CSV table of C-alpha atoms in Angstrom, one decimal:
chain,number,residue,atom,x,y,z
A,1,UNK,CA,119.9,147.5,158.5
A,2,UNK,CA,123.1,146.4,157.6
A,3,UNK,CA,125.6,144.2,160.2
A,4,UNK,CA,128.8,145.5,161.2
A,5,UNK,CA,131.7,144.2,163.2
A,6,UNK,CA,133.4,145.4,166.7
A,7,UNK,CA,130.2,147.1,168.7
A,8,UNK,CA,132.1,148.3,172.2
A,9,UNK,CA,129.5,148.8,174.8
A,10,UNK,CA,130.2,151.2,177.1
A,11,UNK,CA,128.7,150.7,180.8
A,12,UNK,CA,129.1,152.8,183.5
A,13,UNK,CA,129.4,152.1,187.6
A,14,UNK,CA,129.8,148.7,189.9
A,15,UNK,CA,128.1,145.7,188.8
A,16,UNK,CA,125.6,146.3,191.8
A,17,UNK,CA,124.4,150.1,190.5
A,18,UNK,CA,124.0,148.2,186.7
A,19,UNK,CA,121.6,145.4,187.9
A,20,UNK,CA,119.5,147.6,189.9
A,21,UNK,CA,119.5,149.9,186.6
A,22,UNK,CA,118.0,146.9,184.6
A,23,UNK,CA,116.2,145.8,187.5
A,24,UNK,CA,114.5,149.2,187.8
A,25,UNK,CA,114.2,148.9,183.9
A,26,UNK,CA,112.0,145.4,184.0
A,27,UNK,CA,109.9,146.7,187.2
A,28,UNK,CA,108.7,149.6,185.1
A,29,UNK,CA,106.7,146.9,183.0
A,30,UNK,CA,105.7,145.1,186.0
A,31,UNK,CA,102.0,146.5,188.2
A,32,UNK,CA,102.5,149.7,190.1
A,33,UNK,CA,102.1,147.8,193.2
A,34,UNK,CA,104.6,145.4,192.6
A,35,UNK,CA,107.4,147.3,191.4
A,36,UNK,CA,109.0,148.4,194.8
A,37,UNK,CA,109.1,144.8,196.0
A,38,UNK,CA,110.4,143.3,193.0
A,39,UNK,CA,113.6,146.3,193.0
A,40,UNK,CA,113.7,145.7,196.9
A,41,UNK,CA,113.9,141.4,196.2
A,42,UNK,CA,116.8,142.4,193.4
A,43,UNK,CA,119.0,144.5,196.0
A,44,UNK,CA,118.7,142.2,198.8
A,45,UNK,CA,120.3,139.8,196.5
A,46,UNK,CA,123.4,142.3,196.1
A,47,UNK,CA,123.4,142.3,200.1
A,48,UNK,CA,127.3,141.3,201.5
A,49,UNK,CA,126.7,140.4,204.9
A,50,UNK,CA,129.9,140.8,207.1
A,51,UNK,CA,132.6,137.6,206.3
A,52,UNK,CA,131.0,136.6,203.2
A,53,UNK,CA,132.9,137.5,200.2
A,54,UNK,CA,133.1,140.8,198.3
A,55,UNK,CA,130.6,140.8,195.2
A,56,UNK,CA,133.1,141.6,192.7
A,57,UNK,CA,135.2,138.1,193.4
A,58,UNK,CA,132.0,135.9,194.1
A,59,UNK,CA,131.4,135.0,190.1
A,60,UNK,CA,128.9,132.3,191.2
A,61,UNK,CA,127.0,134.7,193.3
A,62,UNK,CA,127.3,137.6,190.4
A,63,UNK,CA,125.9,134.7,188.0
A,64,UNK,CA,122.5,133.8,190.2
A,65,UNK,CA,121.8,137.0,190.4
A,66,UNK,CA,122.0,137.8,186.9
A,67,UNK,CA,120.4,134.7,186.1
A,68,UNK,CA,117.8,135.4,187.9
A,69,UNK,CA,117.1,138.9,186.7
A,70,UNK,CA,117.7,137.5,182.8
A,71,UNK,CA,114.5,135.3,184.1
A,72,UNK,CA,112.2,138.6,184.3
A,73,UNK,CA,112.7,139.6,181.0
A,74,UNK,CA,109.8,138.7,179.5
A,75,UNK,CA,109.5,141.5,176.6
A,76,UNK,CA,111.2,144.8,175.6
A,77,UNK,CA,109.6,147.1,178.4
A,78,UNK,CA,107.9,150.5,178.2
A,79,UNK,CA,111.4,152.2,177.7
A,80,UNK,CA,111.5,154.3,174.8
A,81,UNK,CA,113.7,153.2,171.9
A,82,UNK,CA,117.1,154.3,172.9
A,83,UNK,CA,116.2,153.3,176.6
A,84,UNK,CA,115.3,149.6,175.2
A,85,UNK,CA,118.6,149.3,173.0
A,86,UNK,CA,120.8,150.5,176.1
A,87,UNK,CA,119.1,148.0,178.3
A,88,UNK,CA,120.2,144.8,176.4
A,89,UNK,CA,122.7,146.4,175.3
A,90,UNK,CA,123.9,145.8,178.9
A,91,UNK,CA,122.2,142.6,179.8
A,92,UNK,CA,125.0,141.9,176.6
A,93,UNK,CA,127.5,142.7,178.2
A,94,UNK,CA,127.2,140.7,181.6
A,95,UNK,CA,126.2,138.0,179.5
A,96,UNK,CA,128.8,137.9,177.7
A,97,UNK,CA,131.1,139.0,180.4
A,98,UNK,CA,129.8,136.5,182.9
A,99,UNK,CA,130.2,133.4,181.1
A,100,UNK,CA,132.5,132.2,178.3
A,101,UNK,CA,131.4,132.3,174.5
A,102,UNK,CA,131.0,129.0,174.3
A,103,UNK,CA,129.9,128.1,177.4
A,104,UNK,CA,126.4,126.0,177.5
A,105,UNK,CA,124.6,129.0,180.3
A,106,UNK,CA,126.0,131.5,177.2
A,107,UNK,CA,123.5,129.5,174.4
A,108,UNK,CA,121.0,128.6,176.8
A,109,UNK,CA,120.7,132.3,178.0
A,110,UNK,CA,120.9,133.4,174.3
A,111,UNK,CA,118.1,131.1,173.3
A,112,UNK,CA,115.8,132.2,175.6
A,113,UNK,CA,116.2,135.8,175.2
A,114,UNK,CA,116.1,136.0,171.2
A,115,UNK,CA,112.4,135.1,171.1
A,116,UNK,CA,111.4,137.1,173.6
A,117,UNK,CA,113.2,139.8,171.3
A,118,UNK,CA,111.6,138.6,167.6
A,119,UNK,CA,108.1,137.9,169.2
A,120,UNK,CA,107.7,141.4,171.1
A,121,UNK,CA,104.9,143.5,169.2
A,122,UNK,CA,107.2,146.8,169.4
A,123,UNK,CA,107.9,147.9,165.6
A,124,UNK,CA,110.6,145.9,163.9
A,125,UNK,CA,113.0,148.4,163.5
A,126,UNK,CA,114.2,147.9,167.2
A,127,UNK,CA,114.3,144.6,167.0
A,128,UNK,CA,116.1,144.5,164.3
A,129,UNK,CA,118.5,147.1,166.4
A,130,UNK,CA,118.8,145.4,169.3
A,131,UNK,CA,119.7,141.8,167.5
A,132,UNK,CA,121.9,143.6,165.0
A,133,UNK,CA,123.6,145.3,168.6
A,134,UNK,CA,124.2,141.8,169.9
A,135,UNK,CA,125.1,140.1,166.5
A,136,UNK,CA,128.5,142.8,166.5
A,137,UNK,CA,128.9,142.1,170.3
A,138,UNK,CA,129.8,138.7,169.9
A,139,UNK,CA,133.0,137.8,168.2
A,140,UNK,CA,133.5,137.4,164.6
A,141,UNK,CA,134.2,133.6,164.9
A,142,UNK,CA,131.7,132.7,167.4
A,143,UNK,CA,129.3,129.9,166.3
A,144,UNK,CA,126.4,132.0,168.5
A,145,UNK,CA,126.6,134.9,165.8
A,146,UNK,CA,124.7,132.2,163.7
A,147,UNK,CA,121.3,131.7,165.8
A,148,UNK,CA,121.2,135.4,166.4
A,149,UNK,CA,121.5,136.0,162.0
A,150,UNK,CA,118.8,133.4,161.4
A,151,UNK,CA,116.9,135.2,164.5
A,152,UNK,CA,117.4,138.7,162.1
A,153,UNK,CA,116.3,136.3,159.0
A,154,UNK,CA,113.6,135.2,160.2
A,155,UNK,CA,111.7,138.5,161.3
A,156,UNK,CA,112.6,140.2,158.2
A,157,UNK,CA,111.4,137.7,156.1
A,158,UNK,CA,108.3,137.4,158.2
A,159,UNK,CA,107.8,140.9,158.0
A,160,UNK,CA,108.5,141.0,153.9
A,161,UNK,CA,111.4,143.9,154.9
A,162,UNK,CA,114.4,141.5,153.8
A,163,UNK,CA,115.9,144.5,152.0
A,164,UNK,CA,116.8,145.8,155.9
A,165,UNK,CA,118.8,143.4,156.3
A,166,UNK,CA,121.1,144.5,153.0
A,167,UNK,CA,122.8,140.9,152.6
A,168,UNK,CA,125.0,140.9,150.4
A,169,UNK,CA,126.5,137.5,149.5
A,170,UNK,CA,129.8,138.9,150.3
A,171,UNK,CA,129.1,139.4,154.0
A,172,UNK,CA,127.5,135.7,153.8
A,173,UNK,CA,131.3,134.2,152.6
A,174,UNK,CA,133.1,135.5,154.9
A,175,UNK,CA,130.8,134.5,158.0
A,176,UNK,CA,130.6,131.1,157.1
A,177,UNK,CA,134.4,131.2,156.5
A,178,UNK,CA,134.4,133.1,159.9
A,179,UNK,CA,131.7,131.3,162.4
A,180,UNK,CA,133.4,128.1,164.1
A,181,UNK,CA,129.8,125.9,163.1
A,182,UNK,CA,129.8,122.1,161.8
A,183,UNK,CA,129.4,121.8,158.0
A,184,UNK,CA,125.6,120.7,158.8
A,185,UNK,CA,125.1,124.1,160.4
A,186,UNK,CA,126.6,125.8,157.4
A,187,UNK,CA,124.1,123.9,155.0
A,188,UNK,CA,121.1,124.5,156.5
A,189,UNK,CA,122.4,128.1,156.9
A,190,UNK,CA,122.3,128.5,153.1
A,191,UNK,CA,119.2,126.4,153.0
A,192,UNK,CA,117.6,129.3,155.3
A,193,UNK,CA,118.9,131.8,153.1
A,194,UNK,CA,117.2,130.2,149.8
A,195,UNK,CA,113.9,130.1,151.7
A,196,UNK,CA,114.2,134.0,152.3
A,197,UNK,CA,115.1,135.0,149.3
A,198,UNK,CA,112.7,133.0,147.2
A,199,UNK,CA,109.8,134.2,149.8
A,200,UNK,CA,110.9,137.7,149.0
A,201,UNK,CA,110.7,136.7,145.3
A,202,UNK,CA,114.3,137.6,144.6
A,203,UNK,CA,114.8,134.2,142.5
A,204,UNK,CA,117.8,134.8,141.0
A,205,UNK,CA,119.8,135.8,144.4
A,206,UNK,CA,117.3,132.7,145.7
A,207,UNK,CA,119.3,130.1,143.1
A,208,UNK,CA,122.7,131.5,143.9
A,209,UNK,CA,122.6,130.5,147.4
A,210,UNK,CA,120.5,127.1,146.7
A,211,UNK,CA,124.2,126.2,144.3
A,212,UNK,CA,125.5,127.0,147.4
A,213,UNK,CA,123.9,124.9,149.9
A,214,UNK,CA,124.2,122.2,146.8
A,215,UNK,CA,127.5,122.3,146.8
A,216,UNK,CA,127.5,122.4,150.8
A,217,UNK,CA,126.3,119.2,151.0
A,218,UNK,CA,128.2,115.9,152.6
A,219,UNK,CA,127.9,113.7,149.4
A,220,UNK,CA,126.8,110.7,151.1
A,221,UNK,CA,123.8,112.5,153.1
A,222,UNK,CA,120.1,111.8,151.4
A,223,UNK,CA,119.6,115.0,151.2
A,224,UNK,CA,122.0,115.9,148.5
A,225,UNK,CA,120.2,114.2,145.5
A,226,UNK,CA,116.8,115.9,146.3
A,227,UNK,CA,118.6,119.3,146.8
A,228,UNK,CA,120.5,118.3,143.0
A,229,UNK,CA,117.4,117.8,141.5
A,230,UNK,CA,115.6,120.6,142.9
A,231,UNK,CA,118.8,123.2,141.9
A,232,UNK,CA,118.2,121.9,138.3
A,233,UNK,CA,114.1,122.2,138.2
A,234,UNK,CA,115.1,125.7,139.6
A,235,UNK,CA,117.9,126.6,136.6
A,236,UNK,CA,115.5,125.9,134.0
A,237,UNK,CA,112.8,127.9,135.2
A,238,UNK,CA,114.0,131.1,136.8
A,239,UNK,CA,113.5,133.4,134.2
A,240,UNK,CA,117.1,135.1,134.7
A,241,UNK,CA,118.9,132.2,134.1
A,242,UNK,CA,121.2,130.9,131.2
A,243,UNK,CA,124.2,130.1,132.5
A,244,UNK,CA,124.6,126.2,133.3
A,245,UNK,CA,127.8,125.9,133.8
A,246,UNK,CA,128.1,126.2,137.5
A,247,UNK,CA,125.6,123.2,137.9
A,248,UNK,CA,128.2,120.9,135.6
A,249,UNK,CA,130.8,121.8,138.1
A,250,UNK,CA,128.6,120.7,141.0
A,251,UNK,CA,129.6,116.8,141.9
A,252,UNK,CA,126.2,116.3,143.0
A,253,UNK,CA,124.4,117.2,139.8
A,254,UNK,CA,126.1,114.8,138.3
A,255,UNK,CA,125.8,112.4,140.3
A,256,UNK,CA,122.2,112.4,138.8
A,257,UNK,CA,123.3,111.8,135.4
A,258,UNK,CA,120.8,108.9,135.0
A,259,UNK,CA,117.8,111.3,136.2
A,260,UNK,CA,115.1,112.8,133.8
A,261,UNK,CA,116.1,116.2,135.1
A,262,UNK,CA,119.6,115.9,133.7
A,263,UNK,CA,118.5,115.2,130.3
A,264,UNK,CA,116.4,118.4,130.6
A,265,UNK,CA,119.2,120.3,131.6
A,266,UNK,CA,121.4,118.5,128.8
A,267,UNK,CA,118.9,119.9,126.2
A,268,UNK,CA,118.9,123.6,128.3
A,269,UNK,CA,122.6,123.2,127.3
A,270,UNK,CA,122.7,122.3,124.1
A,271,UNK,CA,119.4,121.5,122.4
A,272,UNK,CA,116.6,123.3,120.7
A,273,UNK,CA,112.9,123.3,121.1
A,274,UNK,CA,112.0,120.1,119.5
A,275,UNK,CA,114.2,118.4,122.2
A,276,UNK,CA,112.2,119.8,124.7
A,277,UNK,CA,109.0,118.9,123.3
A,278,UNK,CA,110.2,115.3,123.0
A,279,UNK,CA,111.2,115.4,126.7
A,280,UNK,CA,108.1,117.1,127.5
A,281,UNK,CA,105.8,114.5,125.9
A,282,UNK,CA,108.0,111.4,127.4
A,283,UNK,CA,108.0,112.8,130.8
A,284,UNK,CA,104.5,115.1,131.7
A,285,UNK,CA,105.3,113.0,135.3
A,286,UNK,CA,107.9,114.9,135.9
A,287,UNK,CA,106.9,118.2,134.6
A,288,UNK,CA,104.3,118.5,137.3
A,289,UNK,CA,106.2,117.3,140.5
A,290,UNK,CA,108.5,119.7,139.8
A,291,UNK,CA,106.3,122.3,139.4
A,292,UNK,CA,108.0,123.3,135.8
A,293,UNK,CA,106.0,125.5,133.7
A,294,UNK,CA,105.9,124.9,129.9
A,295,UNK,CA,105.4,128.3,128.4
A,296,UNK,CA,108.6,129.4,130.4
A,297,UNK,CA,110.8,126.7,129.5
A,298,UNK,CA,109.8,127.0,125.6
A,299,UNK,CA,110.4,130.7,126.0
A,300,UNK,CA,113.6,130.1,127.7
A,301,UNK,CA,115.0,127.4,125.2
A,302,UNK,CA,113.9,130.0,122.1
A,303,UNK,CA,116.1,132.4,123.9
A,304,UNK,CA,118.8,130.3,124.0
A,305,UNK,CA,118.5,128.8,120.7
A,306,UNK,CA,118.4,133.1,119.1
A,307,UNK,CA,122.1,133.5,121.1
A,308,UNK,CA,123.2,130.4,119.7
A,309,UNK,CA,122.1,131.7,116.0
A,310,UNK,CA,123.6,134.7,117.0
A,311,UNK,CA,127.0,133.2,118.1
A,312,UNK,CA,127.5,131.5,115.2
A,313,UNK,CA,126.6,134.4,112.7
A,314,UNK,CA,127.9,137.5,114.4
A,315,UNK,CA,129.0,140.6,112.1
A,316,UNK,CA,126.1,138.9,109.6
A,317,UNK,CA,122.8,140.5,108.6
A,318,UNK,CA,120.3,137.5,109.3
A,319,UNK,CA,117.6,137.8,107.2
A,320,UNK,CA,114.1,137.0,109.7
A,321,UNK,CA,112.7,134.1,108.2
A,322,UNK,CA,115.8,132.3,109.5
A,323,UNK,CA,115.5,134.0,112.8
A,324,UNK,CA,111.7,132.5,112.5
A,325,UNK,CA,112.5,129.3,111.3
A,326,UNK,CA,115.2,128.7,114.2
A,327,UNK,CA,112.5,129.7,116.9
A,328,UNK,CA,109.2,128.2,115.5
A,329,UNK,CA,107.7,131.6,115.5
A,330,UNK,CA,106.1,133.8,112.6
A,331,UNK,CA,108.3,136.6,111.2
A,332,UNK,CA,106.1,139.2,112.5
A,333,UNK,CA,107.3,137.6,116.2
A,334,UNK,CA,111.1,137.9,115.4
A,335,UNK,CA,111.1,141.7,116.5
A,336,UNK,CA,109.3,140.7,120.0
A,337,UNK,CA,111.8,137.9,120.4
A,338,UNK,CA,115.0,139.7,119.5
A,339,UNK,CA,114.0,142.5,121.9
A,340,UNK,CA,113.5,139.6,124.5
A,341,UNK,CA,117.1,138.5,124.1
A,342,UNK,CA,118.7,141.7,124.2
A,343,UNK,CA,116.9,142.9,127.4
A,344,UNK,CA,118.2,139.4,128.6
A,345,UNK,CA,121.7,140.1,127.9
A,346,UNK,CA,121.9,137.1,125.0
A,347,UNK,CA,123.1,139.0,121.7
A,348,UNK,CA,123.3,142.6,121.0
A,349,UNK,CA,122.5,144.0,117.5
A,350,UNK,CA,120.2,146.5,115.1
A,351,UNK,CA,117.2,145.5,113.9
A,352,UNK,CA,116.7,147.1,110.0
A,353,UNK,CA,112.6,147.2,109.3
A,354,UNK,CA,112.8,147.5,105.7
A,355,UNK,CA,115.7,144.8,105.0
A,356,UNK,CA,113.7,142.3,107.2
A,357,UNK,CA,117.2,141.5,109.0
A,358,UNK,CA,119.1,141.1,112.1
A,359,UNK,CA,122.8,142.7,112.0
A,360,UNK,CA,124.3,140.6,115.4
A,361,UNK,CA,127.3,142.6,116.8
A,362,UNK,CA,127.7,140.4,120.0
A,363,UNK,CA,126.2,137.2,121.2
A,364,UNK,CA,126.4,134.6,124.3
A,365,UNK,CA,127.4,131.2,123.4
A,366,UNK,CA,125.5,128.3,125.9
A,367,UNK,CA,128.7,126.3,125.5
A,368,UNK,CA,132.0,127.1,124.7
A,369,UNK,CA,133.3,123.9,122.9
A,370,UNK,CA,135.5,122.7,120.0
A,371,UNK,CA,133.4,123.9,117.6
A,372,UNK,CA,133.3,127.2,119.2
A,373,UNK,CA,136.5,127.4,119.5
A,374,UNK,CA,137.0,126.8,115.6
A,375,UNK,CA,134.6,129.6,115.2
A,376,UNK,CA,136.2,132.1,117.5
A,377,UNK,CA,139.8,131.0,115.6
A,378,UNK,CA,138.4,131.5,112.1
A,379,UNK,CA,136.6,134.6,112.9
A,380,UNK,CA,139.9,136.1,114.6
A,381,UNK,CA,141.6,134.9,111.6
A,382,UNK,CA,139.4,137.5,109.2
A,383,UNK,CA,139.6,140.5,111.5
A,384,UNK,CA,143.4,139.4,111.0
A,385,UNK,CA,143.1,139.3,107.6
A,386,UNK,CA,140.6,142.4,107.8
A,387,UNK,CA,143.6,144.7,109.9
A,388,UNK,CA,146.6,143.4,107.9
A,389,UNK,CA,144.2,144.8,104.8
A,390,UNK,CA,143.8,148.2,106.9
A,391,UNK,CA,147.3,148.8,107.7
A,392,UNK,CA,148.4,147.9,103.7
A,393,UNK,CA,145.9,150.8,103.0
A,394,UNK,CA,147.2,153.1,105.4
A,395,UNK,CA,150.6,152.3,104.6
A,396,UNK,CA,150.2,152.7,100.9
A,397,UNK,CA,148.4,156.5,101.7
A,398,UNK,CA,151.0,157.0,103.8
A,399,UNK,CA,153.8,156.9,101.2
A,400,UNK,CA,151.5,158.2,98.2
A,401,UNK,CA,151.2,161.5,100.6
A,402,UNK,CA,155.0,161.6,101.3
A,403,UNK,CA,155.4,161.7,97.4
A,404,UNK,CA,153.6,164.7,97.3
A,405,UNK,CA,154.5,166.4,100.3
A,406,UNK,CA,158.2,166.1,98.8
A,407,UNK,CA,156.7,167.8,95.4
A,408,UNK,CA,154.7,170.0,97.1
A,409,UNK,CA,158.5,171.4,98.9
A,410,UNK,CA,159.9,171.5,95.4
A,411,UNK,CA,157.2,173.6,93.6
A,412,UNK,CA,157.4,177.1,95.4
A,413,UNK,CA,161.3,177.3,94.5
A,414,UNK,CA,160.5,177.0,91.0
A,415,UNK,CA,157.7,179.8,91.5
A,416,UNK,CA,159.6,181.8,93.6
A,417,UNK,CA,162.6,181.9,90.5
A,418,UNK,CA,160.0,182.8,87.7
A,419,UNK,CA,158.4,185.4,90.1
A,420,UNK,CA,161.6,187.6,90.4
A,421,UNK,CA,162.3,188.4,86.1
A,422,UNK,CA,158.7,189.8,85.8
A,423,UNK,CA,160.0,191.5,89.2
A,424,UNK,CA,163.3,192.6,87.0
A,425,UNK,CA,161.3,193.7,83.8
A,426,UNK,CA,158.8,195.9,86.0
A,427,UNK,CA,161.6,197.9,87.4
A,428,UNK,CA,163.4,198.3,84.2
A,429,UNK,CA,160.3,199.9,82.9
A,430,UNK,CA,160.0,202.2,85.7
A,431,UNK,CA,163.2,203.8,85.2
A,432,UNK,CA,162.4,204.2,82.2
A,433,UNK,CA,159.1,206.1,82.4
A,434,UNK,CA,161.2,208.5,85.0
A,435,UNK,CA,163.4,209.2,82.2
């Protein structure tokens, strides 16, 4: 269920006939026997007695009562669906009409009716409405739109239905550009997001808002390094990942330039698979507090080190004991590997059986450097040279065909003259056979 902004709600009647419509609402749930008495006790607080003054200019009065019916909520009720939305659809709206935004009643109201809402044992799909309902009630820069979206986070990811939700890291921009929260509260906004996302195994959208949060982060607060750390042991092991680049740009990665972890990335960035063993066998410490797991960073850095080959040699047929010798692997494993990197979006290219070889037609460089750049200019340089060889071809066809397009124009003239004395001879011996 997605989030949208500008919900109007729509009630009907004088704030007298609405509270004894939610007041007749919570009495339903209440024992038969009680729920005249608690309807009558409601009303009798909507009682003006004779000099006191009018309801509808007494805010302070209008604001005990509704505080005091806001108390009796104590679930959704036995309404059916669209009976339980319109109810707190208008407890909302008094709410919200009854106090300012950001008033201190307004969050302590809104924290105690959210739980009730997420721990109700009605089916999630009207919670989700009803918290979704009041999410688009409250305006786009209020800081309260932010306990009622961890409220929605929370019970989807408790209920494994974060899909519902249909995040999108768009929509998670602009409210953070939008809410009027401290920097803190934005932080551990994204840090609930990460938790979320990696619960619902979506590691890759997981890691995207974890460089977020990173980046978040007041760069004096002892949180940052751990979170640093923790966004690098989670770069080099999320399958889906080979671009590093946005953790270089992050100040407090490297701020831990000194830290094991950043020599692992280093070699993630630019080294092969004997780097990684060397770092491997120097720090087993490490590899186990983080939680990293060997086989997928050996498979990773092989992937990485195939685009690199394939960078460097693109347009080429690579024969696959090279491929082999570059990963460590057998040459029966090269097909399995290449395969790997394609499906991972590393190198494109045609695998050819009988040659034994690997034509590369397009490949991902880790880092784009000097001597990348010399590569890219030399290789521009011979399509170039290749082109300028093309249009020298074309250009010479070109005139070789205008040669004989103007011989070809000359050559039926000369026909057409010698055609016309066998056509002079023919009639000349017609007349005379008539004779």
């Amino acid at each position: 269920m997605s989030t949208t902004d500008a919900v109007a709600i729509f009630a009907e009647g004088t704030f007298e006939d609405q509270i004894a419509e939610l007041a007749g609402y919570i009495s339903d749930s209440r024992p038969e026997q009680e729920r005249a008495s608690y309807v009558q006790s409601i009303q009798q607080r909507l009682v003006v007695e004779k000099g006191q003054t009018p309801l509808s200019e007494d805010i302070a009065r209008r604001r005990e009562v509704f505080s005091r019916l806001l108390g009796d909520v104590k679930g959704l009720g036995e309404g059916t669906e669209r009976e339980i939305e319109g109810f707190f659809n208008l407890l909302y709206a008094h709410l919200l009409n009854l106090w300012p935004i950001d008033s201190s009643e307004t969050k302590k109201h809104l924290s105690t009716l959210v739980p009730i809402i997420t721990s109700s044992p009605a089916d999630s799909a009207i919670k989700y409405r009803i918290l979704s309902n009041f999410f688009n009630t409250l305006p786009r820069q209020s800081a309260l739109r932010l306990p009622v979206y961890k409220a929605l986070l929370d019970l989807a990811s408790s209920n494994d239905e974060l899909q519902a939700l249909q995040v999108s890291r768009a929509d998670v921009e602009r409210w953070l550009q939008e809410w009027e929260i401290s920097s803190a509260e934005k932080s551990a906004f994204l840090e609930t997001l990460v938790v979320a996302f990696s619960k619902a195994g979506q590691s890759e959208t997981a890691y995207y808002y974890k460089l977020a949060h990173v980046r978040s982060l007041d760069p004096t607060s002892q949180s940052t390094t751990p979170a640093a750390l923790d966004a690098i042991a989670t770069a080099v092991s999320v399958p889906s990942v080979f671009d590093f680049d946005p953790l270089f740009k992050l100040d407090a990665v490297l701020a831990v330039h000194s830290h094991p972890l950043f020599a692992l990335l280093r070699i993630f960035l630019s080294g092969g698979l004997d780097d990684l063993r060397s770092w491997q066998r120097a720090h087993a410490d490490f590899i186990k507090s983080y939680g990293l797991d060997v086989t997928q960073l050996e498979r990773k850095i092989r992937l990485l080190a195939l685009a690199d080959l394939g960078f460097q040699n693109i347009g080429q047929d690579l024969p696959y004991s090279r491929v082999a010798t570059t990963l460590q692997v057998s040459p029966s494993e090269v097909e399995r590997w290449v395969i790997d990197a394609i499906r991972a979006d590393l190198l494109t290219g045609k695998l050819a059986q009988p040659a034994q070889t690997l034509r590369v037609t397009r490949a991902t460089a880790r880092v784009f450097g000097p001597q990348e750049w010399a590569l890219l200019v030399k290789r521009l340089a011979g399509w170039r040279a290749g082109i300028a060889g093309v249009l020298d071809v074309v250009a010479t066809a070109r005139r070789r065909n205008e040669s004989v397009a103007a011989a070809v124009v000359g050559a039926p003239g000369e026909k057409q003259q010698q055609s016309e004395t066998p056509g002079e001879g023919t009639g000349a011996a017609a007349v005379e056979t008539s004779s």
